[in-house]
Structure formats: C-alpha cells, structure tokens
Amino acid sequence: MNTVVLKVDPRQPESEKIRAAAEVLRRGGLVAFPTETVYGLGANALDERAVLRIFEAKNRPADNPIIVHIAEKEDVYVLAEQVPGIAEGLIDRFWPGPLTLLFPKSEAVPKAVTAGLDTVAIRMPSHAIAHALIAEAGVPIAAPSANLAGRPSPTSAEHVLRDLSGRIEMVIDGGEISYGVESTVLDLTTEPPTVLRPGPVTVEELRELIGEVEVHPAAKAEAPVEQVIARSPGMKYRHYAPLAEMIIVEGPIEEVCLRIQELVDARRGLGERVGVMATEETAARYRADVVKVAGSRRDPRSVAKNLFRLLREFDAEGIDLVVAEGLEPVGMGLAVMNRLRKAAGYNILRVGPDG
Ligand code: AMP
Ligand code: MG
C-alpha cells in the first residue's frame, strides 16, 4: 500500500484536503492526523472492520482499547450509556482539549473499540485539523497514537511515516503538536473518579474543579503494577520504549548530576555509546557521546513537548544507553515521569537522602 502524505495548514485546514481525508475514513481506511497531544491513527469508530485494521497496522494487542474522538460535545450521549453529572463540568471546562473521559459504553460502540470492556473512552480534540476531519467524516473516530505498538508516540508526520509507511492509507502532515504527551485519562465510573493516565490536564486542575480525585498506581508509575484484570489494559504493556537501554536518575539535582556522570563514565569505559537526556539548567555539566536538552526543569511542559522526539533521536544515533534526569512528579511533571519511567522499563535509580 502506498501511504499518501497530505500537507495541511494547521491554522486554516484546506477544506478540499479535509474532504479527501474524511472520504478515506468513511470508506473504512486509516488516516493518521495531528492532534494537540500527539499524532493519532484514525478509523471510523462505528465500523468494526476499520477499527480492527488499526490493531493490525500498529501490531496493537487486541485487549488494549482505543479512545473515541468526537467533534461535538453532544456526541458523547450517543456513545455513552450514561453521563454522570460530574462529567458536565469537566466537559464544559476541558473540552475541546487533552482530557479523555471514561463512561459506561452504549450499544453504538463496537466491541473491538473497547477491547470487550463495558466502558468507552471519549475525547474531543481542540486541534483545528483533528476537529475539521472528525466533523467532515460525520462519524466518531477511534484513534490511538500513530506509532507501532511499544514505540514512542509520534509528534511529527515523519515519525508516523517511519513506523507506519505502507501500512495505512494516508498521513496528514499538520506540523508541530502543542503538548507532546497523550491526553489525561479520567475514569468516571469510579467514586471518586480515577486518573488512569496522567497528561496535560493535571491532577491538580481536576481536583480544583471536582474535588476528590484518585490517581491509579499505574499512573504514578513508580514501579510496574501487576494487574490481573487491568482497569486500563494499555497500562500493562511496555511503552514508549527506545531501542537503547534506559536509566532514569531521580533525586536532588546536584546528586543526580554527579551520579549520571559516574554512570556515563563507567559505561563508556565498557565501550558503550552513552547519551544523556538533560535539561537547560544542567546540560553543560555532562561529558557523554550525546547530550540532549529536553527542556527546562522549571517548565515540565517544555520537556513534555520534546520527550518522544528525543527518544527516537537517540535510537537513530545508535546510542546503547540513555541516562535521563528525573523531574518532580507534579503537574505536567507527573505526565513526563509516567512516560519516562515506562520507557525505561522502571529502570530507576534514586539518589540523595531518601535514595
Ligand atoms: P493510546 O493507544 O496511545 O491512544 O492510549 C489509549 C489509552 O487509553 C490506553 O492506555 C488504553 O488502555 C486507554 N483506554 C482506552 N479505552 C479505554 C477503556 N474503555 N477503558 C479503559 N482504558 C481505556
Ligand atoms: Mg499509544
């Protein structure tokens, strides 16, 4: 299959291009498109055969459910069997945007989408291209991140093509994304609601609006969580992983820097190529084969935006070991640490007073 690349203006999506892409979706094809979080791989959520092709293209395990994307808030009532009162304030405040809500599913949602679960995850993206495409398709769009299963999520059309070229009908190249990590997933079927995946809408913001909010242990991602029946099955798979081995060093920044340099020296001494994922404040201190700046320690949102691209770059540069600085796991820092710790397979070194 030849994957068509369509360049679309993210500020003013050209309507004839959006119509062409929507037509592919309506015919049961797969279209990757930019959202404000990462690039998604879309299919008509009401067409079970189209949804099954997503699993095939990504090599996605069949028991990992997919988020359904909508263009109008009202569409939630078609897909959810029941919308609790608490959802309305969340929808008013955070939609369109990077918050996914979990509801009991309606009959309209095919089993393949929810991997047999009786809940459905729904989000309304704010990105102009995503919004135009879903509206033009006229159907809800099932869309996981547009990467091969287990690889870092794509933050550019180039990343999508690297993983999925020849496996999907079309990629819309809409340039940069805004956040760089996937949406926050909030389960509204529990009391209190539970964050299953931390993301750009922070736990702190959710608590401010709705009061008590639980954070699932897998979302904190301090250690792998064994779950016989995972609440969100995606949580149990190795994720975001670079080909290189990866170690996260966490603790007070002075100790972190010293320990990282020790690690780098030791492993280079064994003939390995070692990369450091550093921050603006610390990068100049490291001597390694490659040092990359993820962003500023004072602004975890800047780190989120570069994270997945850097993981892919280390691989492209033939790095054997990536050592990364930890951030404080609050606000967007929690979303960053959740991705980093998973990418490292929970290979975490704690230094300093409680290390
Ligand atoms: P991604 O594939 O990158 O879009 O990630 C989607 C995430 O949402 C995965 O962690 C899924 O397990 C989770 N998810 C999607 N639908 C559901 C659902 N019905 N119940 C629980 N988790 C879900
Ligand atoms: Mg994904």
mmCIF file of C-alpha atoms and ligand atoms in Angstrom:
data_model
loop_
_atom_site.group_PDB
_atom_site.id
_atom_site.type_symbol
_atom_site.label_atom_id
_atom_site.label_comp_id
_atom_site.label_asym_id
_atom_site.label_seq_id
_atom_site.Cartn_x
_atom_site.Cartn_y
_atom_site.Cartn_z
ATOM 1 C CA MET A 1 0.000 0.000 0.000
ATOM 2 C CA ASN A 2 1.219 3.482 -0.862
ATOM 3 C CA THR A 3 0.733 5.892 2.045
ATOM 4 C CA VAL A 4 -0.404 9.295 0.756
ATOM 5 C CA VAL A 5 1.062 12.295 2.609
ATOM 6 C CA LEU A 6 -1.215 15.333 2.667
ATOM 7 C CA LYS A 7 0.246 18.629 3.884
ATOM 8 C CA VAL A 8 -2.470 20.655 5.601
ATOM 9 C CA ASP A 9 -2.346 24.140 7.146
ATOM 10 C CA PRO A 10 -2.985 23.724 10.889
ATOM 11 C CA ARG A 11 -4.341 27.268 11.202
ATOM 12 C CA GLN A 12 -6.732 27.076 8.257
ATOM 13 C CA PRO A 13 -7.172 23.469 7.144
ATOM 14 C CA GLU A 14 -7.909 23.465 3.376
ATOM 15 C CA SER A 15 -11.424 22.104 3.011
ATOM 16 C CA GLU A 16 -10.795 20.078 -0.158
ATOM 17 C CA LYS A 17 -7.942 18.220 1.577
ATOM 18 C CA ILE A 18 -10.034 17.580 4.680
ATOM 19 C CA ARG A 19 -12.825 16.259 2.417
ATOM 20 C CA ALA A 20 -10.400 13.844 0.731
ATOM 21 C CA ALA A 21 -9.129 12.534 4.079
ATOM 22 C CA ALA A 22 -12.649 12.209 5.504
ATOM 23 C CA GLU A 23 -13.649 10.213 2.435
ATOM 24 C CA VAL A 24 -10.837 7.717 3.153
ATOM 25 C CA LEU A 25 -12.160 7.332 6.720
ATOM 26 C CA ARG A 26 -15.763 6.864 5.556
ATOM 27 C CA ARG A 27 -14.641 4.112 3.168
ATOM 28 C CA GLY A 28 -13.059 2.200 6.076
ATOM 29 C CA GLY A 29 -9.474 3.421 5.554
ATOM 30 C CA LEU A 30 -6.868 4.572 8.083
ATOM 31 C CA VAL A 31 -5.747 8.207 8.298
ATOM 32 C CA ALA A 32 -3.065 9.492 10.690
ATOM 33 C CA PHE A 33 -3.621 13.104 11.752
ATOM 34 C CA PRO A 34 -2.214 15.680 14.168
ATOM 35 C CA THR A 35 -3.959 16.445 17.444
ATOM 36 C CA GLU A 36 -2.864 18.840 20.183
ATOM 37 C CA THR A 37 -1.335 15.903 22.117
ATOM 38 C CA VAL A 38 0.413 13.551 19.619
ATOM 39 C CA TYR A 39 -0.387 12.243 16.112
ATOM 40 C CA GLY A 40 -3.334 9.811 16.108
ATOM 41 C CA LEU A 41 -4.215 6.919 13.781
ATOM 42 C CA GLY A 42 -7.903 7.256 12.939
ATOM 43 C CA ALA A 43 -10.626 4.897 11.716
ATOM 44 C CA ASN A 44 -14.435 5.121 11.694
ATOM 45 C CA ALA A 45 -15.255 4.041 15.266
ATOM 46 C CA LEU A 46 -18.625 2.627 14.198
ATOM 47 C CA ASP A 47 -17.054 0.351 11.545
ATOM 48 C CA GLU A 48 -15.636 -2.693 13.324
ATOM 49 C CA ARG A 49 -13.615 -3.843 10.288
ATOM 50 C CA ALA A 50 -11.945 -0.432 10.022
ATOM 51 C CA VAL A 51 -11.129 -0.466 13.749
ATOM 52 C CA LEU A 52 -9.593 -3.937 13.500
ATOM 53 C CA ARG A 53 -7.262 -2.588 10.816
ATOM 54 C CA ILE A 54 -5.829 -0.150 13.408
ATOM 55 C CA PHE A 55 -4.788 -3.102 15.582
ATOM 56 C CA GLU A 56 -3.202 -4.774 12.557
ATOM 57 C CA ALA A 57 -1.330 -1.674 11.330
ATOM 58 C CA LYS A 58 0.119 -0.935 14.794
ATOM 59 C CA ASN A 59 0.617 -4.561 15.931
ATOM 60 C CA ARG A 60 -1.525 -3.445 18.862
ATOM 61 C CA PRO A 61 -2.565 -6.184 21.321
ATOM 62 C CA ALA A 62 -6.295 -6.866 20.821
ATOM 63 C CA ASP A 63 -7.041 -6.300 24.527
ATOM 64 C CA ASN A 64 -5.867 -2.661 24.502
ATOM 65 C CA PRO A 65 -8.918 -0.405 23.934
ATOM 66 C CA ILE A 66 -8.932 2.731 21.774
ATOM 67 C CA ILE A 67 -10.085 6.279 22.572
ATOM 68 C CA VAL A 68 -13.017 7.571 20.508
ATOM 69 C CA HIS A 69 -12.657 11.159 19.220
ATOM 70 C CA ILE A 70 -15.666 13.390 18.605
ATOM 71 C CA ALA A 71 -16.257 16.836 17.064
ATOM 72 C CA GLU A 72 -19.324 17.938 19.070
ATOM 73 C CA LYS A 73 -19.879 17.661 22.812
ATOM 74 C CA GLU A 74 -23.378 16.212 22.244
ATOM 75 C CA ASP A 75 -21.902 13.125 20.544
ATOM 76 C CA VAL A 76 -20.942 11.856 23.975
ATOM 77 C CA TYR A 77 -24.601 10.954 24.587
ATOM 78 C CA VAL A 78 -24.610 8.613 21.568
ATOM 79 C CA LEU A 79 -21.507 6.717 22.674
ATOM 80 C CA ALA A 80 -22.004 6.659 26.466
ATOM 81 C CA GLU A 81 -24.838 4.720 28.076
ATOM 82 C CA GLN A 82 -24.889 7.149 30.956
ATOM 83 C CA VAL A 83 -23.235 10.535 31.561
ATOM 84 C CA PRO A 84 -22.854 11.305 35.289
ATOM 85 C CA GLY A 85 -23.466 14.865 36.480
ATOM 86 C CA ILE A 86 -19.792 15.311 37.332
ATOM 87 C CA ALA A 87 -18.943 14.920 33.608
ATOM 88 C CA GLU A 88 -20.776 18.077 32.613
ATOM 89 C CA GLY A 89 -18.485 20.484 34.468
ATOM 90 C CA LEU A 90 -15.428 18.640 33.167
ATOM 91 C CA ILE A 91 -16.698 18.773 29.592
ATOM 92 C CA ASP A 92 -17.543 22.482 29.854
ATOM 93 C CA ARG A 93 -14.156 23.331 31.248
ATOM 94 C CA PHE A 94 -11.762 20.998 29.385
ATOM 95 C CA TRP A 95 -13.390 20.138 26.021
ATOM 96 C CA PRO A 96 -12.203 20.570 23.414
ATOM 97 C CA GLY A 97 -8.816 19.607 24.848
ATOM 98 C CA PRO A 98 -6.484 16.893 26.172
ATOM 99 C CA LEU A 99 -8.871 15.191 28.623
ATOM 100 C CA THR A 100 -10.292 11.713 27.896
ATOM 101 C CA LEU A 101 -13.304 10.603 29.947
ATOM 102 C CA LEU A 102 -14.385 7.021 30.619
ATOM 103 C CA PHE A 103 -18.113 6.174 30.619
ATOM 104 C CA PRO A 104 -20.230 3.017 30.502
ATOM 105 C CA LYS A 105 -20.444 2.280 26.759
ATOM 106 C CA SER A 106 -23.607 2.365 24.659
ATOM 107 C CA GLU A 107 -24.707 -0.254 22.110
ATOM 108 C CA ALA A 108 -23.450 2.034 19.329
ATOM 109 C CA VAL A 109 -19.798 1.307 20.156
ATOM 110 C CA PRO A 110 -18.371 -1.873 18.567
ATOM 111 C CA LYS A 111 -16.576 -4.355 20.847
ATOM 112 C CA ALA A 112 -13.266 -4.019 19.008
ATOM 113 C CA VAL A 113 -13.026 -0.345 20.053
ATOM 114 C CA THR A 114 -13.282 -1.076 23.767
ATOM 115 C CA ALA A 115 -11.483 -4.435 23.586
ATOM 116 C CA GLY A 116 -14.548 -6.096 25.036
ATOM 117 C CA LEU A 117 -14.753 -3.763 28.075
ATOM 118 C CA ASP A 118 -18.114 -2.258 29.044
ATOM 119 C CA THR A 119 -16.580 1.247 29.237
ATOM 120 C CA VAL A 120 -15.767 3.631 26.409
ATOM 121 C CA ALA A 121 -13.066 6.350 26.476
ATOM 122 C CA ILE A 122 -14.093 9.606 24.748
ATOM 123 C CA ARG A 123 -12.279 12.834 23.932
ATOM 124 C CA MET A 124 -12.950 15.969 21.878
ATOM 125 C CA PRO A 125 -9.666 17.274 20.420
ATOM 126 C CA SER A 126 -9.029 21.021 20.037
ATOM 127 C CA HIS A 127 -6.560 20.829 17.126
ATOM 128 C CA ALA A 128 -8.127 22.520 14.080
ATOM 129 C CA ILE A 129 -7.194 19.681 11.683
ATOM 130 C CA ALA A 130 -8.449 16.943 14.020
ATOM 131 C CA HIS A 131 -11.672 18.840 14.600
ATOM 132 C CA ALA A 132 -12.289 19.521 10.903
ATOM 133 C CA LEU A 133 -11.525 15.926 9.935
ATOM 134 C CA ILE A 134 -13.854 14.356 12.504
ATOM 135 C CA ALA A 135 -16.652 16.815 11.701
ATOM 136 C CA GLU A 136 -16.297 16.203 7.961
ATOM 137 C CA ALA A 137 -16.210 12.407 8.393
ATOM 138 C CA GLY A 138 -19.543 12.705 10.202
ATOM 139 C CA VAL A 139 -18.738 9.715 12.437
ATOM 140 C CA PRO A 140 -16.808 9.315 15.692
ATOM 141 C CA ILE A 141 -13.151 8.447 15.049
ATOM 142 C CA ALA A 142 -11.313 5.744 17.007
ATOM 143 C CA ALA A 143 -7.684 6.824 17.257
ATOM 144 C CA PRO A 144 -4.739 5.546 19.309
ATOM 145 C CA SER A 145 -1.324 7.168 18.907
ATOM 146 C CA ALA A 146 0.007 6.624 15.363
ATOM 147 C CA ASN A 147 3.105 4.576 16.260
ATOM 148 C CA LEU A 148 3.940 0.879 16.139
ATOM 149 C CA ALA A 149 2.877 -0.673 19.461
ATOM 150 C CA GLY A 150 5.553 -0.164 22.123
ATOM 151 C CA ARG A 151 7.385 2.660 20.303
ATOM 152 C CA PRO A 152 7.444 6.313 21.411
ATOM 153 C CA SER A 153 4.297 8.216 20.370
ATOM 154 C CA PRO A 154 4.733 10.297 17.196
ATOM 155 C CA THR A 155 4.966 14.076 17.477
ATOM 156 C CA SER A 156 5.514 14.670 13.750
ATOM 157 C CA ALA A 157 4.276 13.230 10.432
ATOM 158 C CA GLU A 158 7.826 11.998 9.847
ATOM 159 C CA HIS A 159 7.641 9.823 12.999
ATOM 160 C CA VAL A 160 4.337 8.387 11.771
ATOM 161 C CA LEU A 161 5.819 7.514 8.380
ATOM 162 C CA ARG A 162 8.860 5.914 9.958
ATOM 163 C CA ASP A 163 6.566 3.468 11.818
ATOM 164 C CA LEU A 164 3.535 3.083 9.545
ATOM 165 C CA SER A 165 4.522 3.923 5.942
ATOM 166 C CA GLY A 166 2.951 1.318 3.629
ATOM 167 C CA ARG A 167 0.573 0.132 6.362
ATOM 168 C CA ILE A 168 -2.038 2.940 6.263
ATOM 169 C CA GLU A 169 -3.815 4.913 3.507
ATOM 170 C CA MET A 170 -2.924 8.454 4.498
ATOM 171 C CA VAL A 171 -0.957 10.757 6.807
ATOM 172 C CA ILE A 172 -1.953 14.378 7.281
ATOM 173 C CA ASP A 173 1.174 16.455 7.906
ATOM 174 C CA GLY A 174 -0.013 19.363 10.028
ATOM 175 C CA GLY A 175 3.353 20.267 11.520
ATOM 176 C CA GLU A 176 4.069 20.514 15.236
ATOM 177 C CA ILE A 177 1.829 19.405 18.060
ATOM 178 C CA SER A 178 1.254 21.501 21.216
ATOM 179 C CA TYR A 179 1.707 19.162 24.180
ATOM 180 C CA GLY A 180 3.793 16.161 23.126
ATOM 181 C CA VAL A 181 2.279 13.651 25.563
ATOM 182 C CA GLU A 182 -1.068 11.869 25.270
ATOM 183 C CA SER A 183 -4.309 13.039 26.889
ATOM 184 C CA THR A 184 -5.131 12.647 30.563
ATOM 185 C CA VAL A 185 -7.463 9.621 31.016
ATOM 186 C CA LEU A 186 -10.039 10.029 33.803
ATOM 187 C CA ASP A 187 -12.319 7.141 34.782
ATOM 188 C CA LEU A 188 -15.763 8.487 35.734
ATOM 189 C CA THR A 189 -17.179 5.045 36.546
ATOM 190 C CA THR A 190 -15.416 5.021 39.943
ATOM 191 C CA GLU A 191 -16.217 7.005 43.070
ATOM 192 C CA PRO A 192 -14.170 9.180 43.371
ATOM 193 C CA PRO A 193 -13.053 9.446 39.714
ATOM 194 C CA THR A 194 -9.628 7.891 38.979
ATOM 195 C CA VAL A 195 -6.801 9.191 36.787
ATOM 196 C CA LEU A 196 -5.659 6.166 34.769
ATOM 197 C CA ARG A 197 -3.089 8.088 32.736
ATOM 198 C CA PRO A 198 -1.629 11.483 33.734
ATOM 199 C CA GLY A 199 -1.474 14.073 30.959
ATOM 200 C CA PRO A 200 -1.700 17.763 30.074
ATOM 201 C CA VAL A 201 -4.837 18.309 32.175
ATOM 202 C CA THR A 202 -3.189 17.906 35.572
ATOM 203 C CA VAL A 203 -4.443 16.087 38.666
ATOM 204 C CA GLU A 204 -4.271 19.437 40.475
ATOM 205 C CA GLU A 205 -6.574 21.091 37.907
ATOM 206 C CA LEU A 206 -9.044 18.196 38.124
ATOM 207 C CA ARG A 207 -9.139 18.368 41.935
ATOM 208 C CA GLU A 208 -9.694 22.100 41.818
ATOM 209 C CA LEU A 209 -12.812 21.572 39.709
ATOM 210 C CA ILE A 210 -14.375 18.349 41.040
ATOM 211 C CA GLY A 211 -12.774 17.772 44.450
ATOM 212 C CA GLU A 212 -11.539 14.320 45.320
ATOM 213 C CA VAL A 213 -9.654 12.508 42.539
ATOM 214 C CA GLU A 214 -7.805 9.225 42.896
ATOM 215 C CA VAL A 215 -4.564 8.517 40.985
ATOM 216 C CA HIS A 216 -4.201 4.897 39.878
ATOM 217 C CA PRO A 217 -0.859 3.331 40.982
ATOM 218 C CA ALA A 218 -0.001 2.606 37.346
ATOM 219 C CA ALA A 219 -0.422 6.303 36.549
ATOM 220 C CA LYS A 220 2.133 7.204 39.218
ATOM 221 C CA ALA A 221 4.322 4.568 37.563
ATOM 222 C CA GLU A 222 6.819 4.337 40.388
ATOM 223 C CA ALA A 223 7.036 0.612 39.821
ATOM 224 C CA PRO A 224 5.364 -1.807 37.419
ATOM 225 C CA VAL A 225 1.863 -2.601 38.585
ATOM 226 C CA GLU A 226 0.772 -6.212 38.311
ATOM 227 C CA GLN A 227 -2.855 -6.319 37.378
ATOM 228 C CA VAL A 228 -4.774 -9.489 36.681
ATOM 229 C CA ILE A 229 -7.574 -7.528 35.076
ATOM 230 C CA ALA A 230 -6.123 -4.121 34.290
ATOM 231 C CA ARG A 231 -8.593 -1.253 34.618
ATOM 232 C CA SER A 232 -6.993 0.291 31.569
ATOM 233 C CA PRO A 233 -5.317 -2.592 29.801
ATOM 234 C CA GLY A 234 -2.889 -0.311 27.965
ATOM 235 C CA MET A 235 -1.194 0.282 31.309
ATOM 236 C CA LYS A 236 0.317 -3.190 31.437
ATOM 237 C CA TYR A 237 2.339 -3.062 28.220
ATOM 238 C CA ARG A 238 5.902 -1.822 27.786
ATOM 239 C CA HIS A 239 5.516 1.582 26.223
ATOM 240 C CA TYR A 240 7.325 4.418 24.556
ATOM 241 C CA ALA A 241 10.461 2.339 24.592
ATOM 242 C CA PRO A 242 13.607 3.353 22.773
ATOM 243 C CA LEU A 243 15.741 0.519 21.365
ATOM 244 C CA ALA A 244 18.512 1.638 23.709
ATOM 245 C CA GLU A 245 18.666 0.623 27.350
ATOM 246 C CA MET A 246 17.420 3.467 29.526
ATOM 247 C CA ILE A 247 18.022 4.533 33.145
ATOM 248 C CA ILE A 248 16.243 7.370 34.990
ATOM 249 C CA VAL A 249 18.135 9.027 37.847
ATOM 250 C CA GLU A 250 15.830 10.740 40.349
ATOM 251 C CA GLY A 251 16.512 12.854 43.433
ATOM 252 C CA PRO A 252 18.008 16.257 44.359
ATOM 253 C CA ILE A 253 19.522 17.738 41.194
ATOM 254 C CA GLU A 254 23.135 18.056 42.484
ATOM 255 C CA GLU A 255 23.297 14.362 43.361
ATOM 256 C CA VAL A 256 21.509 13.439 40.154
ATOM 257 C CA CYS A 257 24.103 15.224 38.012
ATOM 258 C CA LEU A 258 27.030 13.574 39.815
ATOM 259 C CA ARG A 259 25.508 10.110 39.582
ATOM 260 C CA ILE A 260 24.650 10.498 35.919
ATOM 261 C CA GLN A 261 28.244 11.466 35.069
ATOM 262 C CA GLU A 262 29.540 8.454 37.052
ATOM 263 C CA LEU A 263 27.205 6.156 35.149
ATOM 264 C CA VAL A 264 28.189 7.654 31.811
ATOM 265 C CA ASP A 265 31.901 7.264 32.560
ATOM 266 C CA ALA A 266 31.502 3.677 33.742
ATOM 267 C CA ARG A 267 29.531 2.563 30.724
ATOM 268 C CA ARG A 268 31.682 4.423 28.191
ATOM 269 C CA GLY A 269 34.610 2.647 29.814
ATOM 270 C CA LEU A 270 32.969 -0.591 28.669
ATOM 271 C CA GLY A 271 32.901 0.716 25.099
ATOM 272 C CA GLU A 272 29.231 1.688 25.004
ATOM 273 C CA ARG A 273 27.817 4.789 23.320
ATOM 274 C CA VAL A 274 26.029 6.703 26.051
ATOM 275 C CA GLY A 275 23.546 9.561 25.720
ATOM 276 C CA VAL A 276 22.206 11.906 28.399
ATOM 277 C CA MET A 277 18.719 13.404 28.368
ATOM 278 C CA ALA A 278 19.471 16.607 30.255
ATOM 279 C CA THR A 279 17.792 19.953 30.898
ATOM 280 C CA GLU A 280 18.748 23.543 30.045
ATOM 281 C CA GLU A 281 19.965 24.073 33.601
ATOM 282 C CA THR A 282 22.314 21.061 33.629
ATOM 283 C CA ALA A 283 23.336 20.107 30.071
ATOM 284 C CA ALA A 284 26.698 21.912 30.132
ATOM 285 C CA ARG A 285 27.845 19.748 33.058
ATOM 286 C CA TYR A 286 27.800 16.416 31.221
ATOM 287 C CA ARG A 287 30.513 14.743 29.172
ATOM 288 C CA ALA A 288 28.949 11.968 27.084
ATOM 289 C CA ASP A 289 28.700 10.753 23.474
ATOM 290 C CA VAL A 290 25.496 12.756 23.027
ATOM 291 C CA VAL A 291 23.857 15.249 25.391
ATOM 292 C CA LYS A 292 20.336 16.410 24.506
ATOM 293 C CA VAL A 293 18.323 19.162 26.176
ATOM 294 C CA ALA A 294 14.743 18.090 26.837
ATOM 295 C CA GLY A 295 13.601 21.472 28.148
ATOM 296 C CA SER A 296 13.729 23.479 31.346
ATOM 297 C CA ARG A 297 13.446 21.891 34.800
ATOM 298 C CA ARG A 298 11.268 24.838 35.776
ATOM 299 C CA ASP A 299 8.847 24.140 32.914
ATOM 300 C CA PRO A 300 7.894 20.444 32.619
ATOM 301 C CA ARG A 301 5.617 21.386 29.690
ATOM 302 C CA SER A 302 8.724 22.174 27.650
ATOM 303 C CA VAL A 303 10.129 18.716 28.486
ATOM 304 C CA ALA A 304 6.846 17.009 27.541
ATOM 305 C CA LYS A 305 6.973 18.565 24.107
ATOM 306 C CA ASN A 306 10.422 17.166 23.237
ATOM 307 C CA LEU A 307 10.380 13.863 25.105
ATOM 308 C CA PHE A 308 9.252 11.398 22.431
ATOM 309 C CA ARG A 309 11.254 13.085 19.662
ATOM 310 C CA LEU A 310 14.450 12.785 21.739
ATOM 311 C CA LEU A 311 13.841 9.089 22.446
ATOM 312 C CA ARG A 312 13.583 8.484 18.706
ATOM 313 C CA GLU A 313 16.708 10.585 18.027
ATOM 314 C CA PHE A 314 18.863 8.627 20.499
ATOM 315 C CA ASP A 315 17.907 5.454 18.638
ATOM 316 C CA ALA A 316 18.648 6.992 15.244
ATOM 317 C CA GLU A 317 22.115 7.962 16.526
ATOM 318 C CA GLY A 318 22.957 4.434 17.623
ATOM 319 C CA ILE A 319 23.085 5.120 21.366
ATOM 320 C CA ASP A 320 23.357 1.965 23.552
ATOM 321 C CA LEU A 321 22.342 3.581 26.840
ATOM 322 C CA VAL A 322 20.257 6.681 27.563
ATOM 323 C CA VAL A 323 20.516 8.186 31.041
ATOM 324 C CA ALA A 324 17.765 10.702 31.856
ATOM 325 C CA GLU A 325 17.266 13.196 34.678
ATOM 326 C CA GLY A 326 14.049 12.786 36.635
ATOM 327 C CA LEU A 327 11.669 15.697 37.246
ATOM 328 C CA GLU A 328 9.413 16.335 40.195
ATOM 329 C CA PRO A 329 6.247 14.270 39.540
ATOM 330 C CA VAL A 330 3.697 17.060 39.974
ATOM 331 C CA GLY A 331 1.597 18.911 37.387
ATOM 332 C CA MET A 332 2.802 18.108 33.884
ATOM 333 C CA GLY A 333 5.895 16.629 35.588
ATOM 334 C CA LEU A 334 3.759 13.605 36.548
ATOM 335 C CA ALA A 335 2.844 13.002 32.895
ATOM 336 C CA VAL A 336 6.502 13.291 31.901
ATOM 337 C CA MET A 337 7.711 10.925 34.639
ATOM 338 C CA ASN A 338 4.974 8.387 33.806
ATOM 339 C CA ARG A 339 6.251 8.218 30.188
ATOM 340 C CA LEU A 340 9.950 8.272 31.149
ATOM 341 C CA ARG A 341 9.646 5.550 33.782
ATOM 342 C CA LYS A 342 7.716 3.308 31.402
ATOM 343 C CA ALA A 343 10.176 3.997 28.577
ATOM 344 C CA ALA A 344 12.959 2.887 30.920
ATOM 345 C CA GLY A 345 11.090 -0.269 31.903
ATOM 346 C CA TYR A 346 11.132 1.109 35.504
ATOM 347 C CA ASN A 347 14.916 1.139 35.499
ATOM 348 C CA ILE A 348 15.046 3.883 38.137
ATOM 349 C CA LEU A 349 17.988 4.926 40.287
ATOM 350 C CA ARG A 350 17.095 7.049 43.324
ATOM 351 C CA VAL A 351 19.879 9.157 44.814
ATOM 352 C CA GLY A 352 20.128 11.560 47.737
ATOM 353 C CA PRO A 353 18.632 11.486 51.256
ATOM 354 C CA ASP A 354 15.780 9.064 50.546
ATOM 355 C CA GLY A 355 17.588 7.227 47.740
HETATM 356 P P1 AMP B 1 -3.257 5.304 23.009
HETATM 357 O O1 AMP B 1 -3.318 3.974 22.415
HETATM 358 O O2 AMP B 1 -1.874 5.822 22.985
HETATM 359 O O3 AMP B 1 -4.226 6.290 22.445
HETATM 360 O O4 AMP B 1 -3.688 5.110 24.511
HETATM 361 C C1 AMP B 1 -5.041 4.914 24.860
HETATM 362 C C2 AMP B 1 -5.121 4.629 26.327
HETATM 363 O O5 AMP B 1 -6.476 4.732 26.774
HETATM 364 C C3 AMP B 1 -4.649 3.231 26.637
HETATM 365 O O6 AMP B 1 -3.898 3.261 27.811
HETATM 366 C C4 AMP B 1 -5.954 2.478 26.801
HETATM 367 O O7 AMP B 1 -5.803 1.346 27.608
HETATM 368 C C5 AMP B 1 -6.858 3.546 27.425
HETATM 369 N N1 AMP B 1 -8.281 3.262 27.143
HETATM 370 C C6 AMP B 1 -8.937 3.405 26.001
HETATM 371 N N2 AMP B 1 -10.216 2.980 26.105
HETATM 372 C C7 AMP B 1 -10.358 2.553 27.377
HETATM 373 C C8 AMP B 1 -11.444 1.990 28.114
HETATM 374 N N3 AMP B 1 -12.620 1.763 27.566
HETATM 375 N N4 AMP B 1 -11.231 1.659 29.400
HETATM 376 C C9 AMP B 1 -10.031 1.874 29.972
HETATM 377 N N5 AMP B 1 -8.976 2.402 29.328
HETATM 378 C C10 AMP B 1 -9.119 2.740 28.051
HETATM 379 MG MG MG B 2 -0.130 4.901 22.354
#
